[in-house]
Coordinates of N, CA and C in Angstrom, one line a residue:
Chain A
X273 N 177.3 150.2 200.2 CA 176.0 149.9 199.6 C 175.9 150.6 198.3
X274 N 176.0 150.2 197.1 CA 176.3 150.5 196.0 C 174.8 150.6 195.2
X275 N 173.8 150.1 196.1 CA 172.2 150.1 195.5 C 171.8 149.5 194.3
X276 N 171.5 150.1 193.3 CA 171.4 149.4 191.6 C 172.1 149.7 190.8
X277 N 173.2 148.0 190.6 CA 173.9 148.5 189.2 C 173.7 147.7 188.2
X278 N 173.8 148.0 187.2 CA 174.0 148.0 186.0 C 175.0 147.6 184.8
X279 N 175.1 146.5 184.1 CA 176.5 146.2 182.9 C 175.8 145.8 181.9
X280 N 176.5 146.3 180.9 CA 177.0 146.8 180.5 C 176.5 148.4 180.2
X281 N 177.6 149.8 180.5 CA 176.8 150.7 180.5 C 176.4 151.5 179.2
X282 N 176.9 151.0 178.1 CA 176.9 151.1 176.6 C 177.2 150.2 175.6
X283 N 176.6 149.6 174.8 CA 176.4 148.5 173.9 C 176.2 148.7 172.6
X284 N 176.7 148.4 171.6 CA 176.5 148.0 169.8 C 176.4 146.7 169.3
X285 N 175.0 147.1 168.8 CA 175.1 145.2 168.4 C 174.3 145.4 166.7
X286 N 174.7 144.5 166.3 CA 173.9 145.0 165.0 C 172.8 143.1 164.5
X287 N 171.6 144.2 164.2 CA 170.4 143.0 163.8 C 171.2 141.7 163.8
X288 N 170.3 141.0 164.6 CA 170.3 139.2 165.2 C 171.1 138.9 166.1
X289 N 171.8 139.7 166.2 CA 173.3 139.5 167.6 C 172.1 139.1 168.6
X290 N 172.9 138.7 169.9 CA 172.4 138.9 170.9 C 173.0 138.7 172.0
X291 N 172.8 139.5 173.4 CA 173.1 139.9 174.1 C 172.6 139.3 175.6
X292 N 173.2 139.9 176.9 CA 172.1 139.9 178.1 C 172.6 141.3 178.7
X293 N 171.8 142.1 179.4 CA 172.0 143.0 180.1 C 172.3 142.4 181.9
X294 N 172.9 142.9 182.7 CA 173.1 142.2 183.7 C 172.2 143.2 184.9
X295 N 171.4 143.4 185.6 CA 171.4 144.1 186.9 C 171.5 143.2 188.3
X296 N 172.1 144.1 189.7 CA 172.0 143.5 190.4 C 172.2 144.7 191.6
X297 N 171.2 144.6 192.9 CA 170.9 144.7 193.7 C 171.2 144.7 195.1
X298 N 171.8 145.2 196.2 CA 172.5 144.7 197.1 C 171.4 145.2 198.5
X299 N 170.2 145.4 198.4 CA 169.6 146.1 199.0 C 168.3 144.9 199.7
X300 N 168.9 143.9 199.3 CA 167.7 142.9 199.8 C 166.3 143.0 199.4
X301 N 166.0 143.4 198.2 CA 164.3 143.9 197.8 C 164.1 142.7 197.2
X302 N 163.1 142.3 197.3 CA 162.1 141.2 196.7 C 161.2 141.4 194.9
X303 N 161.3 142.5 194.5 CA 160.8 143.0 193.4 C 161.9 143.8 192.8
X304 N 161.9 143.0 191.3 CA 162.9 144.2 190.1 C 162.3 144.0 189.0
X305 N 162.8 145.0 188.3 CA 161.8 145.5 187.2 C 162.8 145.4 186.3
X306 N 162.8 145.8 184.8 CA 163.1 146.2 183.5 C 162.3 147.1 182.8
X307 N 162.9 148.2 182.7 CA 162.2 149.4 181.9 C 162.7 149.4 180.6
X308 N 162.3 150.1 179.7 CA 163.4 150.9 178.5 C 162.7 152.1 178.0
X309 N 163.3 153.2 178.1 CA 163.6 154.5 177.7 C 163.5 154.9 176.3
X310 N 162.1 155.9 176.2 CA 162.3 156.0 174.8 C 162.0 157.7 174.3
X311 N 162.4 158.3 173.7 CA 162.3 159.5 173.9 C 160.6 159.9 173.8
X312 N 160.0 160.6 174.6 CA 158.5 161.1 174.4 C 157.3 159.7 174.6
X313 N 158.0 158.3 175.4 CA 157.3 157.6 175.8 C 157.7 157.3 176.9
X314 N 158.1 158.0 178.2 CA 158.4 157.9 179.2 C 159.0 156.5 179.3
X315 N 158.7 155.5 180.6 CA 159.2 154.7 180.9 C 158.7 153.5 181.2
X316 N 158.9 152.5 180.3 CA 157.2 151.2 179.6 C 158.1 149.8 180.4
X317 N 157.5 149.4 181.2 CA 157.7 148.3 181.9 C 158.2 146.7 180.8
X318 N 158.8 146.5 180.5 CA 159.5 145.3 179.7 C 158.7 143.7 180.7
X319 N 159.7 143.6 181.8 CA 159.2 142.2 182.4 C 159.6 142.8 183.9
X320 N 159.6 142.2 184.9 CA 159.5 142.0 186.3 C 159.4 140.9 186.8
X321 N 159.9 141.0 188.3 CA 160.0 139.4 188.9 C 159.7 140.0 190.7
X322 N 158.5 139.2 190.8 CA 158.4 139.3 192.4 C 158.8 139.0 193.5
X323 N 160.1 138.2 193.0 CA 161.0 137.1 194.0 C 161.7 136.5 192.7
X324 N 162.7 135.6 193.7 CA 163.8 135.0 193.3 C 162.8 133.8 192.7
X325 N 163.4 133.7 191.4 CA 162.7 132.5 190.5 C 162.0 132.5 190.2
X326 N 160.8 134.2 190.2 CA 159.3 134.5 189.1 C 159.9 135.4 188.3
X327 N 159.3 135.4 187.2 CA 159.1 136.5 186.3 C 157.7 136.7 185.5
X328 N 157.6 137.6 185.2 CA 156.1 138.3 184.5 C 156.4 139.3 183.3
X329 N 155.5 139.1 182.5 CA 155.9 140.3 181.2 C 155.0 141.7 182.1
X330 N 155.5 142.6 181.4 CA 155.1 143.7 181.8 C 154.2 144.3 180.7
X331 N 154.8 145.9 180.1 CA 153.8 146.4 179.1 C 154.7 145.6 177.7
X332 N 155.8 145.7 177.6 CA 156.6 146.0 176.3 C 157.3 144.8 176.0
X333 N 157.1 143.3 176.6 CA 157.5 142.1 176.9 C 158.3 141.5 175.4
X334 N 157.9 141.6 174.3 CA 157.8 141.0 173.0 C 159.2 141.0 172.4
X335 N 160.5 140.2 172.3 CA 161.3 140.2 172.0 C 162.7 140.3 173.2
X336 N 162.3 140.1 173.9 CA 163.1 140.1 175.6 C 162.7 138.8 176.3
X337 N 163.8 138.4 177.1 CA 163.5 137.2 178.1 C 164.3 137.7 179.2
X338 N 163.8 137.7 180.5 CA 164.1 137.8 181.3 C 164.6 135.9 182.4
X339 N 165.8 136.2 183.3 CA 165.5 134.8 184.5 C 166.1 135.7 185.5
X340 N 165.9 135.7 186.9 CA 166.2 136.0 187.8 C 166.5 134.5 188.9
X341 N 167.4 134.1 188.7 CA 167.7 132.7 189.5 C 168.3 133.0 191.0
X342 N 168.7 134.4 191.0 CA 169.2 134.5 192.4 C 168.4 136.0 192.7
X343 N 168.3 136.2 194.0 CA 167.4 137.7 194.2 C 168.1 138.5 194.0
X344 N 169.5 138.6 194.1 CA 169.7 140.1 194.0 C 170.3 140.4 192.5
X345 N 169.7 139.4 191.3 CA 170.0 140.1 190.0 C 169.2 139.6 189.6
X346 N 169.2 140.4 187.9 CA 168.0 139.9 187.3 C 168.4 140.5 185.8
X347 N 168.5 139.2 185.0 CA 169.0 139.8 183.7 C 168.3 139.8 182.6
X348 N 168.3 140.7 181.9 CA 167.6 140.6 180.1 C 168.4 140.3 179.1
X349 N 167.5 139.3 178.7 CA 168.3 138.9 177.6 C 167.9 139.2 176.4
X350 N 168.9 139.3 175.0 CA 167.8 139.8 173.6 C 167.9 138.8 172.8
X351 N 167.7 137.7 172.2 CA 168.2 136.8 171.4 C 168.3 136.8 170.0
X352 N 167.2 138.2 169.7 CA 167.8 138.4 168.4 C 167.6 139.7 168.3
X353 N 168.7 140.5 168.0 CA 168.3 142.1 168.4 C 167.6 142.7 167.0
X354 N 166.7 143.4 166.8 CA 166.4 144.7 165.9 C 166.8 145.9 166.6
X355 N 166.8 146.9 165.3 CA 166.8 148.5 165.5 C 165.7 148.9 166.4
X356 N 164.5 148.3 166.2 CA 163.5 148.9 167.3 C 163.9 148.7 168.8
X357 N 164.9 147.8 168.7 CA 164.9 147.8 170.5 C 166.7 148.2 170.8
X358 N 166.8 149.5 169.9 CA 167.3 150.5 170.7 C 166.5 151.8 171.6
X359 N 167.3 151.5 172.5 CA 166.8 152.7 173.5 C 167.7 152.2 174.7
X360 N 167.5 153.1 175.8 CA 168.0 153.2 177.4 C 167.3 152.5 178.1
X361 N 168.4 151.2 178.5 CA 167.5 150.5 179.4 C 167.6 150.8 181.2
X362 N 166.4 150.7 181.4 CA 166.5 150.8 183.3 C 165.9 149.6 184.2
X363 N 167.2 149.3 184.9 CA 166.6 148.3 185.9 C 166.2 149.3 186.9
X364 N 165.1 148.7 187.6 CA 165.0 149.1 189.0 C 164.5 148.0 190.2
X365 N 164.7 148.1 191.5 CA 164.1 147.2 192.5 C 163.6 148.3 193.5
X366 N 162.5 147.4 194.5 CA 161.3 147.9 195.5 C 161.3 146.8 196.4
X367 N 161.2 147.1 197.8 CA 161.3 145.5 198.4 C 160.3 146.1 200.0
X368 N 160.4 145.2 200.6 CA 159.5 144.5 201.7 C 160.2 145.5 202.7
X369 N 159.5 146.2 203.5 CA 160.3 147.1 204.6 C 159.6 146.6 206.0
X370 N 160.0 146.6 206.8 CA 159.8 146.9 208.3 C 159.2 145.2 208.8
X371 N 159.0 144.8 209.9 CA 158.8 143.5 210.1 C 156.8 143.3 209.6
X372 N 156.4 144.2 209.6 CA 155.1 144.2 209.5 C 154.5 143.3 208.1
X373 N 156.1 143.1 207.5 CA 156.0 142.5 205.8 C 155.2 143.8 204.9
X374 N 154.9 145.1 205.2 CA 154.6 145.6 204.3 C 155.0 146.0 203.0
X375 N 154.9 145.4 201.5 CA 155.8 145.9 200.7 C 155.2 148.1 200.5
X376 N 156.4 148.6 200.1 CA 156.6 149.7 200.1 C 156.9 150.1 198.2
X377 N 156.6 150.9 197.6 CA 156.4 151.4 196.2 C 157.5 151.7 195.5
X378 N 158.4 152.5 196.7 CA 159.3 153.0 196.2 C 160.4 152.5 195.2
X379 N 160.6 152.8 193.9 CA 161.7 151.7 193.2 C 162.7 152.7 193.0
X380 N 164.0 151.4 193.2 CA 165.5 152.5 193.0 C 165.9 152.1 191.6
X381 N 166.3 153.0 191.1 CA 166.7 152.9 189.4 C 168.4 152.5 189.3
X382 N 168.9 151.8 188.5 CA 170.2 151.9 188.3 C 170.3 153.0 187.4
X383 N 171.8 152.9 186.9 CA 171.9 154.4 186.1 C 171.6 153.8 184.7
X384 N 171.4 152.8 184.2 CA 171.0 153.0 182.6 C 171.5 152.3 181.7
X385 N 171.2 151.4 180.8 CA 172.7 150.8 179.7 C 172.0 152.0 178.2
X386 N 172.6 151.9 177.5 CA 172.4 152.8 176.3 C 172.7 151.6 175.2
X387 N 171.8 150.9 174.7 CA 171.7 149.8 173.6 C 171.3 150.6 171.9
X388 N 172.4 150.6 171.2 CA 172.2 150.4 170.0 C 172.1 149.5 169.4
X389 N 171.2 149.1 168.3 CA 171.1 148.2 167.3 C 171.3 149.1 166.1
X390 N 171.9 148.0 165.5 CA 172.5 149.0 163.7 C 171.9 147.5 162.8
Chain B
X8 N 143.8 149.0 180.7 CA 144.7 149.0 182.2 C 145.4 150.6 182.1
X9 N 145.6 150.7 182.9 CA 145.8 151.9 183.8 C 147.0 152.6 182.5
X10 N 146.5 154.0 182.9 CA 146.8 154.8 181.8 C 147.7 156.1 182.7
X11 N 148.5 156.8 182.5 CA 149.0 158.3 183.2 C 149.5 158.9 181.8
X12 N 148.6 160.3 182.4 CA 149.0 161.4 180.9 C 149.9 162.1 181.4
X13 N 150.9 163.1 181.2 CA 151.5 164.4 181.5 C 152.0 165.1 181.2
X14 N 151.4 165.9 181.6 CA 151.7 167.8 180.9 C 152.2 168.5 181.6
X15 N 152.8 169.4 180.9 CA 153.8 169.4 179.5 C 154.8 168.6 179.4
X16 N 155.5 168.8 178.3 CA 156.1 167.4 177.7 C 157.5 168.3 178.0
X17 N 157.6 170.1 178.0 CA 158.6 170.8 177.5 C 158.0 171.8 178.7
X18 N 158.8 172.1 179.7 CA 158.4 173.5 180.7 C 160.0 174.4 181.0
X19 N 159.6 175.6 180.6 CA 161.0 176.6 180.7 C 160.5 177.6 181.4
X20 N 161.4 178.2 182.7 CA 161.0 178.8 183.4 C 162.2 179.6 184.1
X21 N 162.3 180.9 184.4 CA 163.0 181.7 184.8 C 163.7 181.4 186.0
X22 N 164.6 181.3 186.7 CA 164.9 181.2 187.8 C 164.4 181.6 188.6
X23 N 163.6 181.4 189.9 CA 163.5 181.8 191.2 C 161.6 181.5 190.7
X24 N 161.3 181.6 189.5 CA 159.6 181.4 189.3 C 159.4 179.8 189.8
X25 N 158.1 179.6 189.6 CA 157.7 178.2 189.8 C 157.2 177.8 188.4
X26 N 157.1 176.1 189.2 CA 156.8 175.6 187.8 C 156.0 174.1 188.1
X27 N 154.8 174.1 187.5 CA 153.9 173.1 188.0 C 153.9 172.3 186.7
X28 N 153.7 170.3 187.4 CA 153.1 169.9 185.9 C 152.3 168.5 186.5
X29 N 151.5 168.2 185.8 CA 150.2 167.9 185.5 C 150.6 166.7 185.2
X30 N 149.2 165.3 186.2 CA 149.0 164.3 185.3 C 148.1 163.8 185.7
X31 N 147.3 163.1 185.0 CA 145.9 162.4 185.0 C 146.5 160.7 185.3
X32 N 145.4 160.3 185.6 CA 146.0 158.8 185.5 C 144.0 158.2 185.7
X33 N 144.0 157.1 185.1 CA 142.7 156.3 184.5 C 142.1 155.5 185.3
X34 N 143.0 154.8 186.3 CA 142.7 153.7 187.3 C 142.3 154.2 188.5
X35 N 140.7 154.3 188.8 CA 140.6 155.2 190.3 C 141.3 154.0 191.3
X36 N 141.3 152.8 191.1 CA 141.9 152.1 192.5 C 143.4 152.5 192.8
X37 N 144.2 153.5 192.1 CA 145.2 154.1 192.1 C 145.0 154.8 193.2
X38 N 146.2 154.2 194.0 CA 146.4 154.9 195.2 C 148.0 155.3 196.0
X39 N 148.8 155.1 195.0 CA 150.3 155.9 195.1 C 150.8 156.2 194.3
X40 N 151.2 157.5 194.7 CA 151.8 158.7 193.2 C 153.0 159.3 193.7
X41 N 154.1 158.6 192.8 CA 155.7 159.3 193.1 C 155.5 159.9 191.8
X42 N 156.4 161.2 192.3 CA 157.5 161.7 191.7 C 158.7 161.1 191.2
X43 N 159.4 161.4 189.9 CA 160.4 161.3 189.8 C 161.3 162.1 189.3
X44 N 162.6 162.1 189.6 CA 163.6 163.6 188.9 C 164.8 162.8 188.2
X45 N 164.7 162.7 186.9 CA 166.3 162.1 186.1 C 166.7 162.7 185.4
X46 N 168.2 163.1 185.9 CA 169.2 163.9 185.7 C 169.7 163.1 183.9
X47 N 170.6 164.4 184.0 CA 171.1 163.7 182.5 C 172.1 162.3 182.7
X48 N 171.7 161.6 182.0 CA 172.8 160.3 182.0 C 172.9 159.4 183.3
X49 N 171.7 159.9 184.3 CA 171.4 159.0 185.2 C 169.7 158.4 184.8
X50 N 170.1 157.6 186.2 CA 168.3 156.7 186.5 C 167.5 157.7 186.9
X51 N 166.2 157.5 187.2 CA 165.4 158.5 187.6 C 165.8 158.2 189.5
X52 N 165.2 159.1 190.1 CA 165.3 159.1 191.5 C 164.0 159.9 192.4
X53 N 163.7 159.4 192.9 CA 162.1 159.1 193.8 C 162.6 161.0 194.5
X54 N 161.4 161.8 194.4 CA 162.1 162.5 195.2 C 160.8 163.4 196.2
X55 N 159.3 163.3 195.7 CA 158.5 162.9 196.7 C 157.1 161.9 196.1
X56 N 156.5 161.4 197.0 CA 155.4 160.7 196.9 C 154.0 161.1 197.7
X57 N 153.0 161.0 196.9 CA 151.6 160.6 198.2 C 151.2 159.7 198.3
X58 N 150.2 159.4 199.0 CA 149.3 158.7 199.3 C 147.6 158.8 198.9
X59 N 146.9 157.8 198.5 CA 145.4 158.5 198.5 C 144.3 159.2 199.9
X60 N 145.5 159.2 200.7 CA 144.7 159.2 201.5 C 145.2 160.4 202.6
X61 N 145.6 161.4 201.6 CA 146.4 162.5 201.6 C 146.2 163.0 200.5
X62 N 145.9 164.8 200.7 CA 145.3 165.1 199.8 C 146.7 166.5 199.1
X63 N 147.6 166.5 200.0 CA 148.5 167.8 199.8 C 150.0 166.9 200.2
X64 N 151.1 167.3 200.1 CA 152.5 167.0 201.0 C 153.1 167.6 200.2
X65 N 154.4 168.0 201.2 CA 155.3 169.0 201.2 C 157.0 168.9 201.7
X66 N 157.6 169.3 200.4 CA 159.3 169.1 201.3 C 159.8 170.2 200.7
X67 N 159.8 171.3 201.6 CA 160.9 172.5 200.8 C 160.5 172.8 200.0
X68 N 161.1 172.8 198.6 CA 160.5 173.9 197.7 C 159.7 172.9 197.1
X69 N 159.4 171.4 196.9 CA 158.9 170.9 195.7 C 157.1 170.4 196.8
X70 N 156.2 170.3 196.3 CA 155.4 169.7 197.0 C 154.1 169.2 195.5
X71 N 153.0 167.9 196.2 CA 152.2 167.3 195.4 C 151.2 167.3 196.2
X72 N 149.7 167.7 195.2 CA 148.5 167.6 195.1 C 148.1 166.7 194.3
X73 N 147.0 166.3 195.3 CA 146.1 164.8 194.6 C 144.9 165.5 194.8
X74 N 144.3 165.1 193.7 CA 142.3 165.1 193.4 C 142.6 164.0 192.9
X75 N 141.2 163.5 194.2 CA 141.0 161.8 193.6 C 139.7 162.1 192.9
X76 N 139.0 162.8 193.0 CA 137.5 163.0 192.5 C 138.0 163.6 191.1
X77 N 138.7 164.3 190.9 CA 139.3 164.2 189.0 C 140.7 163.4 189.1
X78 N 140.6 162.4 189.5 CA 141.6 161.7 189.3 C 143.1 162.5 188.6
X79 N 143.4 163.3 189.4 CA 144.5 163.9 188.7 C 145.7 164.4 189.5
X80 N 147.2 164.8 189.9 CA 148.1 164.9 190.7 C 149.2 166.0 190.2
X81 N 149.3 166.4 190.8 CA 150.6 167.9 190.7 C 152.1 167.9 191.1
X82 N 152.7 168.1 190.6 CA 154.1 168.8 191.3 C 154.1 170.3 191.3
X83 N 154.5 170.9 192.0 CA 154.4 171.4 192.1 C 156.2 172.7 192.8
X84 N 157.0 173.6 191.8 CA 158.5 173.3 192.5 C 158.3 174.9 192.7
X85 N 158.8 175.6 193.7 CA 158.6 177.2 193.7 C 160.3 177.3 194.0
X86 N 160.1 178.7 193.9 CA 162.1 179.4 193.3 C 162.6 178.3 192.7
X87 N 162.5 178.1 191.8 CA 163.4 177.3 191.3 C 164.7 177.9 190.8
X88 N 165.4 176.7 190.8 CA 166.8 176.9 190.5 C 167.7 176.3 189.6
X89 N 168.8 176.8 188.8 CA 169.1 175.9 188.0 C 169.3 174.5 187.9
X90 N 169.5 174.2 189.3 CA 169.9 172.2 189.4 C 168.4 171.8 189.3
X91 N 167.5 172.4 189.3 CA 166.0 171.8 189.1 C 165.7 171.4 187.9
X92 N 166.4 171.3 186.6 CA 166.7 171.5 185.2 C 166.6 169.8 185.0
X93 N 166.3 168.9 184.7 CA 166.1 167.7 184.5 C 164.7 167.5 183.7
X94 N 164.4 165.5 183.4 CA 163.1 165.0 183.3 C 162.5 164.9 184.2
X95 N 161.3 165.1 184.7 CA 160.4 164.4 185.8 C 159.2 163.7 184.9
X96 N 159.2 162.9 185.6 CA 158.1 161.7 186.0 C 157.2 161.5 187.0
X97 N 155.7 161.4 186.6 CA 155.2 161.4 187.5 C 154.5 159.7 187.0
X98 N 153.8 159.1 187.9 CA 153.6 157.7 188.3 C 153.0 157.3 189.1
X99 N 152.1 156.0 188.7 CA 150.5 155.6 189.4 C 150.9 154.5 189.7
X100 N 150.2 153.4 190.9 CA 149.5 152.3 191.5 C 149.0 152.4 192.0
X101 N 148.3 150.7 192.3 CA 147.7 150.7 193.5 C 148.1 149.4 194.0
X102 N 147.1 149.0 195.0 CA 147.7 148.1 196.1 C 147.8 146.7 195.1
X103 N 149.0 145.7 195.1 CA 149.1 144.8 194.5 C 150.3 144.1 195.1
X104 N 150.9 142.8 194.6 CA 151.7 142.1 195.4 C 153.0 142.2 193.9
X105 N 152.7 143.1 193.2 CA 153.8 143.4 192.2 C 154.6 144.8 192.3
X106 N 154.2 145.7 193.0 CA 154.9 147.1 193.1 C 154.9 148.0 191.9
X107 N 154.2 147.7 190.8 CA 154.3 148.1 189.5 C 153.8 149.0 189.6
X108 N 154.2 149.7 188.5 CA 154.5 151.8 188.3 C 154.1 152.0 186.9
X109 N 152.8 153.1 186.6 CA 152.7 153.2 185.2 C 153.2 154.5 185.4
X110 N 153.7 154.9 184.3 CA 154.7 156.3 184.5 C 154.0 157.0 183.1
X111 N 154.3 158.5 183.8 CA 154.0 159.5 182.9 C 155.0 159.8 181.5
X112 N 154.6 160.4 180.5 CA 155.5 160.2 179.4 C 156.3 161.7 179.9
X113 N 156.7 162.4 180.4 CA 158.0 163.1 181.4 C 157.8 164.3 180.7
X114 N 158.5 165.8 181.6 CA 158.4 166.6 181.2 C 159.7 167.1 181.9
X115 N 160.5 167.6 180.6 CA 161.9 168.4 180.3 C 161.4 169.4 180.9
X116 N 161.9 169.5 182.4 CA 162.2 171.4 183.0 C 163.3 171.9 182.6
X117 N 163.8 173.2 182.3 CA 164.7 174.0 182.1 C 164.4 175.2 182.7
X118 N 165.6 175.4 183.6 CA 165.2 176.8 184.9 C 166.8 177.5 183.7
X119 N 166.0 178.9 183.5 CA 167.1 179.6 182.8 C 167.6 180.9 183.6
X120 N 169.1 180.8 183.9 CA 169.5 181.3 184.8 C 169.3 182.7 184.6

């Protein structure tokens, strides 16, 4: 059970490149997230998907696309990178526990990509 | 929409003392509040939570207080130790069919041996 991982775990890309970050999940959750990491602004929700084949912007949406076509991944993509969207990105998922269908809060983080733009 | 403040931003603390930190959060329909603890060069990692409907809880050395009437929540870690040394995060919702987490802007502990 390998939980939340994460590829690439460190990236350089310079203004307009573009990229996808990959996560994926082996834990059967129904909800994954995209964060990104900024120093002294804790951790700002990017997009999210509540199932296989939704997604939703979150706080920091603007410049990112998200698809999640299968449930246990969910990738960001950048299509045209700036300097502003370097930082540390974090996937996380939260899923549905016990037969009662109650979803549960708890989200598991992967360990991180570290994205430069130059 | 829902806001979480947290203080301090920077807490250094002697070994074996405690060390509390602080956060407010805006949305009274807020009704779950994790912790989090991220190590250097890792993800963050869940390491307790409450409920609204619980006003104290407790694991070993770290435990959290909720005032829902000042809307505000605690960690709270006693003898600390040096592996206690990370970011923490503290973090609000409430009931919704999205699981979403407004998080606290984190507070650097340093336990000095």
């Amino acid at each position: 059970n390998a939980g939340v991982t994460q590829t690439p775990k460190f990236r350089v890309l310079k203004t307009g490149q573009s990229m996808t970050l990959l996560c994926a999940q082996d834990m059967n959750h129904e909800y994954m997230y995209w964060y990104r990491q900024d120093p002294g602004m804790g951790l700002r929700l990017i997009h999210y998907s509540v199932g296989e084949g939704t997604t939703a912007k979150g706080e920091v949406p603007d410049g990112y696309n998200v698809s999640r076509l299968k449930k246990q991944n969910f990738l960001l993509g950048l299509e045209s990178a700036a300097p502003s969207q370097t930082s540390v990105y974090f996937c996380a998922s939260s899923g549905r526990q016990g037969s009662s269908g109650r979803f549960y809060n708890e989200q598991f983080f992967g360990p991180g990509t570290r994205l430069t733009v130059l | 929409g829902e806001n979480v403040e947290q203080h301090p931003s920077t807490l250094s603390v002697q070994e074996g003392d405690s060390a509390v930190i602080k956060c407010t959060y805006s949305d009274s329909a807020s009704n779950y509040f994790p912790w989090y603890k991220q190590e250097l060069g890792k993800g963050p990692q869940l390491i307790i939570d409450i409920r609204s409907n619980v006003g104290e809880k407790k694991d070993q050395r770290i435990a959290v207080t909720l005032n829902k009437t000042a809307k505000h929540f605690s960690l709270h870690i006693t003898e600390t130790q040096p592996e206690d040394s990370a970011v923490y995060f503290c973090a609000a919702s409430k009931k919704s069919n999205t699981g979403k987490l407004i998080f606290g802007q984190g507070t650097t502990l340093q336990v000095k041996p």
